[in-house]
mmCIF file of C-alpha atoms and ligand atoms in Angstrom:
data_model
loop_
_atom_site.group_PDB
_atom_site.id
_atom_site.type_symbol
_atom_site.label_atom_id
_atom_site.label_comp_id
_atom_site.label_asym_id
_atom_site.label_seq_id
_atom_site.Cartn_x
_atom_site.Cartn_y
_atom_site.Cartn_z
ATOM 1 C CA MET A 299 1.670 49.615 -22.100
ATOM 2 C CA PRO A 300 2.312 47.383 -19.211
ATOM 3 C CA SER A 301 6.251 46.447 -18.224
ATOM 4 C CA ARG A 302 7.585 43.445 -19.849
ATOM 5 C CA PRO A 303 8.178 40.911 -17.441
ATOM 6 C CA SER A 304 11.901 40.627 -16.660
ATOM 7 C CA PRO A 305 13.325 37.119 -18.015
ATOM 8 C CA LEU A 306 14.164 36.158 -14.340
ATOM 9 C CA SER A 307 10.524 36.388 -13.022
ATOM 10 C CA LEU A 308 9.562 34.363 -16.247
ATOM 11 C CA VAL A 309 11.714 31.415 -15.107
ATOM 12 C CA CYS A 310 10.386 31.745 -11.353
ATOM 13 C CA LEU A 311 7.041 31.564 -12.992
ATOM 14 C CA LEU A 312 8.044 28.284 -15.049
ATOM 15 C CA LEU A 313 9.743 26.939 -12.020
ATOM 16 C CA ALA A 314 6.409 27.419 -9.744
ATOM 17 C CA ALA A 315 4.463 25.514 -12.297
ATOM 18 C CA ALA A 316 6.829 22.520 -12.870
ATOM 19 C CA SER A 317 6.741 21.962 -9.033
ATOM 20 C CA CYS A 318 3.206 21.968 -8.324
ATOM 21 C CA TYR A 319 3.623 19.119 -5.829
ATOM 22 C CA ALA A 320 3.742 21.137 -2.660
ATOM 23 C CA GLN A 321 5.662 19.062 -0.165
ATOM 24 C CA ASP A 322 9.308 19.884 0.779
ATOM 25 C CA PRO A 323 11.507 18.470 -0.364
ATOM 26 C CA ASP A 324 9.732 16.404 -3.262
ATOM 27 C CA LEU A 325 11.447 13.216 -3.308
ATOM 28 C CA ALA A 326 9.905 12.008 -6.742
ATOM 29 C CA PRO A 327 12.266 13.606 -8.920
ATOM 30 C CA HIS A 328 14.952 11.290 -7.715
ATOM 31 C CA VAL A 329 13.380 8.085 -8.811
ATOM 32 C CA ASP A 330 15.886 6.673 -11.583
ATOM 33 C CA ILE A 331 14.295 5.246 -14.587
ATOM 34 C CA THR A 332 17.539 3.383 -15.509
ATOM 35 C CA LYS A 333 17.556 1.790 -12.178
ATOM 36 C CA LEU A 334 14.095 0.671 -12.486
ATOM 37 C CA ARG A 335 14.770 -0.936 -15.780
ATOM 38 C CA LYS A 336 18.210 -2.270 -14.587
ATOM 39 C CA HIS A 337 16.174 -4.426 -11.643
ATOM 40 C CA VAL A 338 13.440 -5.410 -13.817
ATOM 41 C CA THR A 339 15.587 -6.862 -16.517
ATOM 42 C CA TYR A 340 17.755 -8.704 -14.226
ATOM 43 C CA LEU A 341 14.972 -10.124 -12.054
ATOM 44 C CA ALA A 342 13.216 -11.171 -15.349
ATOM 45 C CA SER A 343 16.270 -12.733 -16.851
ATOM 46 C CA PRO A 344 16.186 -16.242 -18.277
ATOM 47 C CA GLU A 345 18.988 -17.301 -15.354
ATOM 48 C CA LEU A 346 16.649 -16.414 -12.704
ATOM 49 C CA GLU A 347 14.341 -18.924 -14.130
ATOM 50 C CA GLY A 348 10.988 -17.402 -13.249
ATOM 51 C CA ARG A 349 11.963 -17.092 -9.631
ATOM 52 C CA ARG A 350 9.998 -19.984 -8.203
ATOM 53 C CA SER A 351 12.471 -22.289 -6.950
ATOM 54 C CA GLY A 352 16.438 -23.444 -6.830
ATOM 55 C CA ALA A 353 19.240 -21.459 -7.970
ATOM 56 C CA GLY A 354 16.982 -18.822 -9.862
ATOM 57 C CA ILE A 355 15.036 -17.502 -6.919
ATOM 58 C CA GLU A 356 18.119 -17.691 -4.933
ATOM 59 C CA LYS A 357 19.643 -15.255 -7.064
ATOM 60 C CA ALA A 358 16.635 -12.920 -6.848
ATOM 61 C CA ARG A 359 17.178 -13.117 -2.889
ATOM 62 C CA VAL A 360 20.738 -12.239 -3.090
ATOM 63 C CA TYR A 361 19.959 -9.457 -5.366
ATOM 64 C CA ILE A 362 17.143 -7.837 -3.186
ATOM 65 C CA ALA A 363 19.062 -8.403 0.003
ATOM 66 C CA ASP A 364 22.400 -6.800 -1.283
ATOM 67 C CA LEU A 365 20.272 -3.563 -2.421
ATOM 68 C CA PHE A 366 18.582 -3.584 0.938
ATOM 69 C CA ARG A 367 22.059 -3.361 2.519
ATOM 70 C CA GLU A 368 23.046 -0.663 0.247
ATOM 71 C CA ALA A 369 19.986 1.425 1.044
ATOM 72 C CA GLY A 370 21.221 0.964 4.742
ATOM 73 C CA LEU A 371 18.205 -0.797 5.885
ATOM 74 C CA GLN A 372 18.604 -2.512 9.007
ATOM 75 C CA PRO A 373 17.994 -6.289 8.675
ATOM 76 C CA LYS A 374 14.319 -7.453 10.371
ATOM 77 C CA GLY A 375 14.204 -10.976 9.372
ATOM 78 C CA THR A 376 14.596 -13.841 11.459
ATOM 79 C CA ASN A 377 17.914 -14.552 9.934
ATOM 80 C CA GLY A 378 19.526 -11.434 8.933
ATOM 81 C CA TYR A 379 17.306 -10.137 6.018
ATOM 82 C CA MET A 380 15.693 -13.440 5.788
ATOM 83 C CA GLN A 381 12.598 -14.759 7.341
ATOM 84 C CA THR A 382 12.391 -18.299 6.395
ATOM 85 C CA PHE A 383 9.371 -20.442 6.598
ATOM 86 C CA GLY A 384 7.276 -23.518 5.172
ATOM 87 C CA ALA A 385 8.704 -27.150 4.838
ATOM 88 C CA LYS A 386 12.672 -27.167 4.858
ATOM 89 C CA GLY A 387 12.647 -23.643 5.278
ATOM 90 C CA LEU A 388 12.278 -23.171 1.557
ATOM 91 C CA GLY A 389 10.142 -19.939 1.661
ATOM 92 C CA LYS A 390 12.176 -16.418 2.390
ATOM 93 C CA ASN A 391 10.565 -13.197 2.766
ATOM 94 C CA ILE A 392 13.178 -10.273 2.680
ATOM 95 C CA ILE A 393 12.811 -7.554 5.268
ATOM 96 C CA GLY A 394 14.394 -4.405 6.186
ATOM 97 C CA PHE A 395 13.805 -1.767 8.420
ATOM 98 C CA LEU A 396 14.543 2.116 8.129
ATOM 99 C CA PRO A 397 14.111 3.770 11.585
ATOM 100 C CA GLY A 398 11.676 7.027 11.871
ATOM 101 C CA HIS A 399 12.706 10.426 13.483
ATOM 102 C CA ASP A 400 9.792 11.561 15.508
ATOM 103 C CA PRO A 401 10.406 10.020 19.121
ATOM 104 C CA ARG A 402 6.565 10.039 19.553
ATOM 105 C CA LEU A 403 5.753 8.304 16.193
ATOM 106 C CA LYS A 404 8.901 6.214 15.304
ATOM 107 C CA HIS A 405 7.475 3.155 16.933
ATOM 108 C CA GLU A 406 4.825 3.225 14.156
ATOM 109 C CA ILE A 407 5.640 1.618 10.870
ATOM 110 C CA VAL A 408 4.635 2.203 7.167
ATOM 111 C CA LEU A 409 5.081 -1.299 5.589
ATOM 112 C CA VAL A 410 6.244 -1.122 1.816
ATOM 113 C CA SER A 411 5.848 -4.629 0.109
ATOM 114 C CA ALA A 412 5.998 -6.436 -3.096
ATOM 115 C CA HIS A 413 6.316 -10.106 -4.040
ATOM 116 C CA TYR A 414 9.172 -10.980 -5.886
ATOM 117 C CA ASP A 415 8.370 -14.668 -6.760
ATOM 118 C CA HIS A 416 6.589 -15.923 -9.782
ATOM 119 C CA LEU A 417 5.665 -19.035 -11.817
ATOM 120 C CA GLY A 418 8.947 -20.540 -12.452
ATOM 121 C CA LYS A 419 9.322 -22.805 -15.482
ATOM 122 C CA ARG A 420 6.453 -25.218 -17.059
ATOM 123 C CA GLY A 421 8.380 -27.757 -19.177
ATOM 124 C CA LYS A 422 11.016 -25.631 -21.139
ATOM 125 C CA LEU A 423 8.938 -22.421 -20.904
ATOM 126 C CA ILE A 424 10.314 -19.904 -18.577
ATOM 127 C CA TYR A 425 7.593 -17.516 -17.197
ATOM 128 C CA PRO A 426 9.928 -14.305 -16.503
ATOM 129 C CA GLY A 427 7.366 -12.610 -14.485
ATOM 130 C CA ALA A 428 8.728 -9.063 -15.460
ATOM 131 C CA ASN A 429 5.543 -7.207 -14.562
ATOM 132 C CA ASP A 430 4.326 -9.849 -12.212
ATOM 133 C CA ASN A 431 6.195 -8.653 -9.995
ATOM 134 C CA ALA A 432 9.767 -7.575 -11.194
ATOM 135 C CA SER A 433 8.020 -4.138 -11.555
ATOM 136 C CA GLY A 434 6.622 -3.866 -8.148
ATOM 137 C CA VAL A 435 10.053 -4.804 -6.314
ATOM 138 C CA ALA A 436 11.971 -2.424 -8.620
ATOM 139 C CA ALA A 437 9.588 0.382 -7.461
ATOM 140 C CA MET A 438 10.201 -0.902 -3.670
ATOM 141 C CA LEU A 439 14.022 -1.028 -4.291
ATOM 142 C CA GLU A 440 13.980 2.467 -5.696
ATOM 143 C CA VAL A 441 11.839 3.866 -2.852
ATOM 144 C CA ALA A 442 14.380 2.457 -0.320
ATOM 145 C CA ARG A 443 17.493 4.035 -2.397
ATOM 146 C CA VAL A 444 15.694 7.321 -2.408
ATOM 147 C CA LEU A 445 14.717 7.483 1.060
ATOM 148 C CA HIS A 446 18.091 6.536 2.319
ATOM 149 C CA GLU A 447 20.391 8.767 -0.374
ATOM 150 C CA ARG A 448 18.309 11.668 0.080
ATOM 151 C CA LYS A 449 18.453 11.315 3.908
ATOM 152 C CA ALA A 450 14.616 11.694 4.298
ATOM 153 C CA LYS A 451 13.973 12.216 7.835
ATOM 154 C CA LEU A 452 10.507 10.567 8.106
ATOM 155 C CA LYS A 453 8.541 10.529 11.318
ATOM 156 C CA ARG A 454 7.385 6.859 11.295
ATOM 157 C CA SER A 455 9.519 4.216 10.518
ATOM 158 C CA VAL A 456 9.433 2.382 7.121
ATOM 159 C CA LEU A 457 9.634 -1.381 6.929
ATOM 160 C CA PHE A 458 10.279 -2.918 3.654
ATOM 161 C CA ALA A 459 9.254 -6.413 2.791
ATOM 162 C CA ALA A 460 10.036 -8.639 -0.479
ATOM 163 C CA PHE A 461 7.480 -11.396 -0.073
ATOM 164 C CA ASP A 462 7.853 -14.971 -1.300
ATOM 165 C CA GLN A 463 5.405 -17.359 -2.358
ATOM 166 C CA GLU A 464 2.676 -14.875 -3.402
ATOM 167 C CA GLU A 465 1.825 -17.107 -6.369
ATOM 168 C CA GLN A 466 1.135 -19.837 -4.047
ATOM 169 C CA TRP A 467 -1.885 -18.485 -2.242
ATOM 170 C CA LEU A 468 -0.240 -15.445 -0.473
ATOM 171 C CA ILE A 469 2.015 -17.891 1.723
ATOM 172 C CA GLY A 470 4.505 -15.646 2.136
ATOM 173 C CA SER A 471 2.877 -12.558 3.317
ATOM 174 C CA MET A 472 0.584 -14.775 5.552
ATOM 175 C CA HIS A 473 3.370 -16.158 7.373
ATOM 176 C CA PHE A 474 4.803 -12.702 7.889
ATOM 177 C CA VAL A 475 1.282 -11.657 9.370
ATOM 178 C CA ALA A 476 1.328 -14.777 11.428
ATOM 179 C CA LYS A 477 4.939 -14.544 12.639
ATOM 180 C CA PRO A 478 5.422 -10.700 12.380
ATOM 181 C CA THR A 479 9.205 -9.502 13.109
ATOM 182 C CA VAL A 480 7.674 -6.336 14.206
ATOM 183 C CA PRO A 481 4.533 -5.918 16.540
ATOM 184 C CA LEU A 482 1.691 -5.983 14.095
ATOM 185 C CA LYS A 483 -0.426 -3.248 15.948
ATOM 186 C CA ASP A 484 2.510 -1.198 14.772
ATOM 187 C CA ILE A 485 1.862 -1.345 11.381
ATOM 188 C CA THR A 486 -0.079 1.659 10.450
ATOM 189 C CA ILE A 487 -0.494 0.628 7.027
ATOM 190 C CA CYS A 488 0.612 -2.026 4.351
ATOM 191 C CA ILE A 489 1.398 -0.448 1.042
ATOM 192 C CA ASN A 490 1.638 -3.099 -1.771
ATOM 193 C CA ALA A 491 2.917 -2.693 -5.004
ATOM 194 C CA ASP A 492 2.141 -5.674 -7.607
ATOM 195 C CA MET A 493 2.323 -4.997 -11.385
ATOM 196 C CA LEU A 494 3.125 -1.463 -12.264
ATOM 197 C CA GLY A 495 4.465 -1.366 -15.939
ATOM 198 C CA LYS A 496 1.464 -2.495 -18.416
ATOM 199 C CA ASN A 497 -1.827 -0.829 -19.193
ATOM 200 C CA LEU A 498 -5.171 -2.412 -18.068
ATOM 201 C CA ALA A 499 -6.200 -4.966 -20.989
ATOM 202 C CA ASP A 500 -3.449 -3.629 -22.652
ATOM 203 C CA VAL A 501 -5.294 -0.633 -23.871
ATOM 204 C CA ILE A 502 -6.428 1.601 -20.725
ATOM 205 C CA ARG A 503 -3.449 4.227 -20.693
ATOM 206 C CA GLY A 504 -2.098 6.092 -17.838
ATOM 207 C CA TYR A 505 -3.994 4.503 -14.993
ATOM 208 C CA VAL A 506 -2.449 3.046 -12.015
ATOM 209 C CA PHE A 507 -5.532 1.268 -9.965
ATOM 210 C CA VAL A 508 -5.230 1.826 -6.255
ATOM 211 C CA LEU A 509 -7.543 -0.417 -3.635
ATOM 212 C CA GLY A 510 -8.088 0.195 -0.110
ATOM 213 C CA THR A 511 -9.069 3.896 0.097
ATOM 214 C CA GLU A 512 -12.679 2.525 0.752
ATOM 215 C CA HIS A 513 -11.587 1.011 4.182
ATOM 216 C CA SER A 514 -9.633 4.399 4.999
ATOM 217 C CA PRO A 515 -11.249 7.270 3.108
ATOM 218 C CA SER A 516 -8.776 9.750 4.558
ATOM 219 C CA LEU A 517 -6.150 8.311 2.555
ATOM 220 C CA ALA A 518 -7.886 9.261 -0.849
ATOM 221 C CA PRO A 519 -6.749 13.018 -0.660
ATOM 222 C CA VAL A 520 -3.192 11.796 0.282
ATOM 223 C CA VAL A 521 -2.924 9.683 -2.771
ATOM 224 C CA LYS A 522 -4.595 12.258 -5.027
ATOM 225 C CA LYS A 523 -2.112 14.850 -3.930
ATOM 226 C CA ALA A 524 0.888 12.687 -4.461
ATOM 227 C CA ALA A 525 -0.257 12.109 -7.960
ATOM 228 C CA ARG A 526 -0.010 15.792 -8.804
ATOM 229 C CA GLY A 527 2.151 16.496 -12.020
ATOM 230 C CA LEU A 528 2.884 12.942 -12.479
ATOM 231 C CA LYS A 529 2.272 11.225 -15.655
ATOM 232 C CA VAL A 530 0.005 8.397 -14.171
ATOM 233 C CA LYS A 531 -3.275 8.975 -12.692
ATOM 234 C CA PRO A 532 -4.660 7.125 -9.618
ATOM 235 C CA GLY A 533 -7.698 4.982 -10.140
ATOM 236 C CA LEU A 534 -9.254 4.707 -6.628
ATOM 237 C CA VAL A 535 -11.498 1.625 -6.621
ATOM 238 C CA GLY A 536 -13.022 -0.808 -4.355
ATOM 239 C CA THR A 537 -11.173 -4.000 -3.382
ATOM 240 C CA ASP A 538 -14.609 -6.193 -3.885
ATOM 241 C CA LEU A 539 -14.103 -5.544 -7.810
ATOM 242 C CA ILE A 540 -11.242 -8.111 -7.919
ATOM 243 C CA GLY A 541 -11.392 -9.915 -4.218
ATOM 244 C CA ILE A 542 -8.382 -10.858 -2.464
ATOM 245 C CA ARG A 543 -5.575 -11.103 -5.263
ATOM 246 C CA GLY A 544 -2.495 -9.898 -3.341
ATOM 247 C CA ASP A 545 -0.447 -9.636 -0.354
ATOM 248 C CA TYR A 546 -2.731 -7.009 0.985
ATOM 249 C CA GLY A 547 -5.186 -9.857 1.983
ATOM 250 C CA PRO A 548 -3.868 -10.911 5.102
ATOM 251 C CA PHE A 549 -3.458 -7.426 6.426
ATOM 252 C CA LYS A 550 -7.122 -6.649 5.299
ATOM 253 C CA ALA A 551 -7.937 -9.787 7.395
ATOM 254 C CA LYS A 552 -6.429 -8.088 10.541
ATOM 255 C CA LYS A 553 -8.024 -4.791 9.850
ATOM 256 C CA ILE A 554 -4.841 -3.064 8.913
ATOM 257 C CA PRO A 555 -5.415 -0.231 6.445
ATOM 258 C CA TYR A 556 -3.758 -1.048 3.060
ATOM 259 C CA LEU A 557 -3.186 0.557 -0.150
ATOM 260 C CA PHE A 558 -2.814 -1.622 -3.158
ATOM 261 C CA PHE A 559 -1.071 -0.194 -6.363
ATOM 262 C CA SER A 560 -1.525 -2.231 -9.764
ATOM 263 C CA ASN A 561 -2.054 -1.722 -13.338
ATOM 264 C CA GLY A 562 -4.565 -4.657 -13.517
ATOM 265 C CA GLU A 563 -4.506 -7.630 -15.855
ATOM 266 C CA HIS A 564 -3.169 -7.524 -19.523
ATOM 267 C CA SER A 565 -2.436 -9.838 -22.214
ATOM 268 C CA ALA A 566 0.975 -11.219 -20.941
ATOM 269 C CA TYR A 567 -0.459 -11.645 -17.230
ATOM 270 C CA HIS A 568 0.862 -15.348 -16.039
ATOM 271 C CA GLN A 569 2.464 -15.986 -19.578
ATOM 272 C CA PRO A 570 5.683 -16.798 -20.729
ATOM 273 C CA THR A 571 5.370 -13.290 -22.643
ATOM 274 C CA ASP A 572 5.790 -11.367 -19.587
ATOM 275 C CA THR A 573 9.395 -9.981 -20.319
ATOM 276 C CA ALA A 574 11.329 -7.075 -19.367
ATOM 277 C CA ASP A 575 11.424 -5.709 -23.075
ATOM 278 C CA GLY A 576 7.379 -5.387 -22.849
ATOM 279 C CA ILE A 577 7.443 -3.227 -19.662
ATOM 280 C CA LEU A 578 6.180 0.709 -20.177
ATOM 281 C CA TYR A 579 9.361 2.069 -17.906
ATOM 282 C CA PRO A 580 7.754 5.734 -18.127
ATOM 283 C CA LYS A 581 4.771 4.344 -16.617
ATOM 284 C CA LEU A 582 6.757 2.006 -14.081
ATOM 285 C CA LEU A 583 8.605 5.515 -13.133
ATOM 286 C CA ALA A 584 5.380 7.600 -12.430
ATOM 287 C CA SER A 585 3.663 4.816 -10.376
ATOM 288 C CA THR A 586 6.887 4.578 -8.455
ATOM 289 C CA ARG A 587 7.139 8.163 -7.875
ATOM 290 C CA LEU A 588 3.301 8.075 -6.643
ATOM 291 C CA ILE A 589 4.155 5.276 -4.409
ATOM 292 C CA LEU A 590 7.251 7.175 -2.877
ATOM 293 C CA ARG A 591 5.310 10.340 -2.290
ATOM 294 C CA THR A 592 2.489 8.454 -0.642
ATOM 295 C CA VAL A 593 4.687 6.430 1.634
ATOM 296 C CA ALA A 594 6.601 9.828 2.635
ATOM 297 C CA SER A 595 3.100 11.568 3.259
ATOM 298 C CA ILE A 596 1.810 8.775 5.327
ATOM 299 C CA ALA A 597 4.938 8.289 7.277
ATOM 300 C CA ASP A 598 4.554 11.887 8.419
ATOM 301 C CA LEU A 599 1.071 12.114 9.066
ATOM 302 C CA PRO A 600 -0.137 13.632 12.442
ATOM 303 C CA THR A 601 -2.380 10.659 13.105
ATOM 304 C CA ARG A 602 -2.336 7.129 11.482
ATOM 305 C CA PRO A 603 -5.041 5.912 9.191
ATOM 306 C CA VAL A 604 -8.125 3.859 10.563
ATOM 307 C CA PHE A 605 -9.521 0.816 8.983
ATOM 308 C CA SER A 606 -13.465 1.115 8.856
ATOM 309 C CA LYS A 607 -16.391 -0.467 7.026
ATOM 310 C CA PRO A 608 -16.383 0.057 3.014
ATOM 311 C CA THR A 609 -17.708 3.024 1.825
ATOM 312 C CA PRO A 610 -18.899 3.903 -1.786
ATOM 313 C CA SER A 611 -17.004 6.543 -3.205
ATOM 314 C CA VAL A 612 -17.663 8.952 -6.271
ATOM 315 C CA ASP A 613 -13.693 8.522 -6.932
ATOM 316 C CA GLU A 614 -14.281 4.965 -7.828
ATOM 317 C CA ALA A 615 -17.065 6.389 -10.333
ATOM 318 C CA ARG A 616 -14.928 8.842 -11.502
ATOM 319 C CA ALA A 617 -12.207 6.004 -12.494
ATOM 320 C CA PHE A 618 -15.077 4.027 -14.359
ATOM 321 C CA VAL A 619 -15.751 6.960 -16.410
ATOM 322 C CA GLY A 620 -12.170 7.167 -17.397
ATOM 323 C CA VAL A 621 -11.551 3.687 -18.098
ATOM 324 C CA LEU A 622 -14.997 3.528 -20.117
ATOM 325 C CA ASP A 623 -13.979 6.925 -21.811
ATOM 326 C CA GLN A 624 -11.008 5.237 -23.239
ATOM 327 C CA LEU A 625 -12.578 1.747 -23.900
ATOM 328 C CA ILE A 626 -15.878 2.696 -25.785
ATOM 329 C CA PRO A 627 -13.957 4.425 -28.600
ATOM 330 C CA GLN A 628 -11.625 1.188 -28.894
ATOM 331 C CA GLY A 629 -14.366 -1.429 -28.722
ATOM 332 C CA LYS A 630 -14.944 -1.969 -32.437
ATOM 333 C CA MET A 631 -11.011 -2.689 -32.605
ATOM 334 C CA LEU A 632 -11.361 -5.052 -29.893
ATOM 335 C CA GLY A 633 -13.826 -6.838 -31.353
ATOM 336 C CA VAL A 634 -16.672 -5.830 -28.555
ATOM 337 C CA LYS A 635 -20.079 -6.924 -29.493
ATOM 338 C CA GLY A 636 -23.005 -4.650 -30.048
ATOM 339 C CA THR A 637 -25.115 -5.738 -26.751
ATOM 340 C CA ASP A 638 -21.356 -5.164 -24.899
ATOM 341 C CA MET A 639 -21.219 -1.852 -26.207
ATOM 342 C CA ALA A 640 -24.544 -1.149 -25.120
ATOM 343 C CA VAL A 641 -23.694 -2.195 -21.449
ATOM 344 C CA MET A 642 -20.485 -0.116 -21.449
ATOM 345 C CA ASN A 643 -22.415 2.916 -22.488
ATOM 346 C CA PHE A 644 -25.119 2.517 -19.784
ATOM 347 C CA LEU A 645 -22.437 1.941 -17.149
ATOM 348 C CA ARG A 646 -20.606 5.112 -18.346
ATOM 349 C CA ALA A 647 -23.976 7.060 -18.097
ATOM 350 C CA VAL A 648 -24.497 5.631 -14.254
ATOM 351 C CA ALA A 649 -20.930 6.572 -13.165
ATOM 352 C CA LYS A 650 -21.026 10.090 -14.935
ATOM 353 C CA GLN A 651 -24.371 10.734 -12.926
ATOM 354 C CA ALA A 652 -22.869 9.872 -9.825
ATOM 355 C CA VAL A 653 -19.726 11.891 -10.692
ATOM 356 C CA GLU A 654 -22.027 14.968 -11.603
ATOM 357 C CA LYS A 655 -24.119 14.642 -8.535
ATOM 358 C CA ASN A 656 -20.847 14.180 -6.448
ATOM 359 C CA GLN A 657 -22.681 11.160 -4.606
ATOM 360 C CA ILE A 658 -23.289 7.556 -5.277
ATOM 361 C CA SER A 659 -26.099 5.183 -3.756
ATOM 362 C CA ALA A 660 -25.381 1.581 -2.853
ATOM 363 C CA GLU A 661 -27.596 0.548 -5.804
ATOM 364 C CA GLN A 662 -25.619 2.797 -8.202
ATOM 365 C CA ARG A 663 -22.191 1.057 -7.074
ATOM 366 C CA GLN A 664 -23.845 -2.321 -6.935
ATOM 367 C CA ILE A 665 -24.852 -1.929 -10.738
ATOM 368 C CA LEU A 666 -21.240 -0.651 -11.646
ATOM 369 C CA LYS A 667 -19.554 -3.224 -9.800
ATOM 370 C CA LEU A 668 -21.172 -6.241 -11.414
ATOM 371 C CA GLY A 669 -21.368 -4.458 -14.942
ATOM 372 C CA ILE A 670 -17.564 -3.392 -14.825
ATOM 373 C CA GLN A 671 -16.932 -7.027 -13.719
ATOM 374 C CA GLY A 672 -18.760 -8.222 -16.770
ATOM 375 C CA VAL A 673 -16.884 -6.031 -18.961
ATOM 376 C CA PHE A 674 -13.527 -7.065 -17.865
ATOM 377 C CA LEU A 675 -14.530 -10.965 -17.890
ATOM 378 C CA SER A 676 -15.484 -10.749 -21.600
ATOM 379 C CA LEU A 677 -12.442 -8.436 -22.422
ATOM 380 C CA ARG A 678 -10.341 -10.933 -20.625
ATOM 381 C CA ARG A 679 -11.636 -13.834 -22.955
ATOM 382 C CA MET A 680 -10.938 -11.832 -26.000
ATOM 383 C CA LEU A 681 -7.294 -10.869 -24.914
ATOM 384 C CA SER A 682 -6.425 -14.470 -24.295
ATOM 385 C CA ASN A 683 -7.795 -15.379 -27.424
ATOM 386 C CA MET A 684 -5.759 -12.925 -28.962
ATOM 387 C CA PHE A 685 -2.297 -13.439 -27.314
ATOM 388 C CA ARG A 686 -1.990 -16.639 -25.672
ATOM 389 C CA PRO A 687 0.809 -18.478 -27.398
ATOM 390 C CA ARG A 688 -0.177 -21.798 -29.000
HETATM 391 ZN ZN1 ZN B 223 0.718 -13.128 -10.360
#
């Protein structure tokens, strides 16, 4: 009869299973869900009036700048943390800097960004923008706090930017790229968080979508490793599925590598119903942990990521299979018609074939792209009919 394992060795075994993320030290457990909730609740509260103009958006700026200061970030705006721009200086990006520790690499910068503006008020209706994008700002603030409090000694520097006027044709991030407060050539990557606390189309659970690995394939394994053991799956998909829909746009135009983290569209998107009590905080927590680990890994990479022509990847087909596996069984409940169901089944078969062969052709990818765009266009119509307030 084999000897029984001692209680101590059992504990060790359990601990080894729990810490399957092999980066030392793993900062992810230090992200605090109560802090995320507090940030979203304040930024999306009625007194901030949808963060578009006047006293409302000014309160958001004071809040973010205070937390940058608490996180020990150095001011990197044109006036303290603020980089003012536009007519009468009404636009304000908020920028803070965490110096790196490797003498050879510290001049290189990992940018972590999230837009804090939203749609304001229309008549008496406030658009609180809890998911869009108080959730991304909360994630960014937690990344800054944890790096500071855990005294992380990262090789590269990290720059934090809360961009203004994303909702007005990305003017804040365009201004930053046009008049950068650090040398643009030193920005090794733009990591952008925009909408992290909902499910795609309300029904696709557990995915945070990540755009940009098609231009920097070396980052795909970094993101996948960062997701180990977390309650969120990174869906690595091509940017051309949605086009330029966020602050990564101006960086992409400058051929700077980027990663865009987002849950995608949902029924409260750009609606007065995007309130703090509708955020899935455990999902926001897991997404923030994913971003934190990604930032820490990229800051310590031996060589900086490069930007190249987009290459189709089986990772994308894998994400499509995962999404369609959830969508197809729910089709009836969602009111998807028979012809659309047939299309979804066809797309799943194409995607599955690519995954099984571990390769994808340009033609397969083109079909999948068009098909998925069509599926989500009709889902979007159904969702807006179901949920839009009348
Ligand atoms: Zn938006």
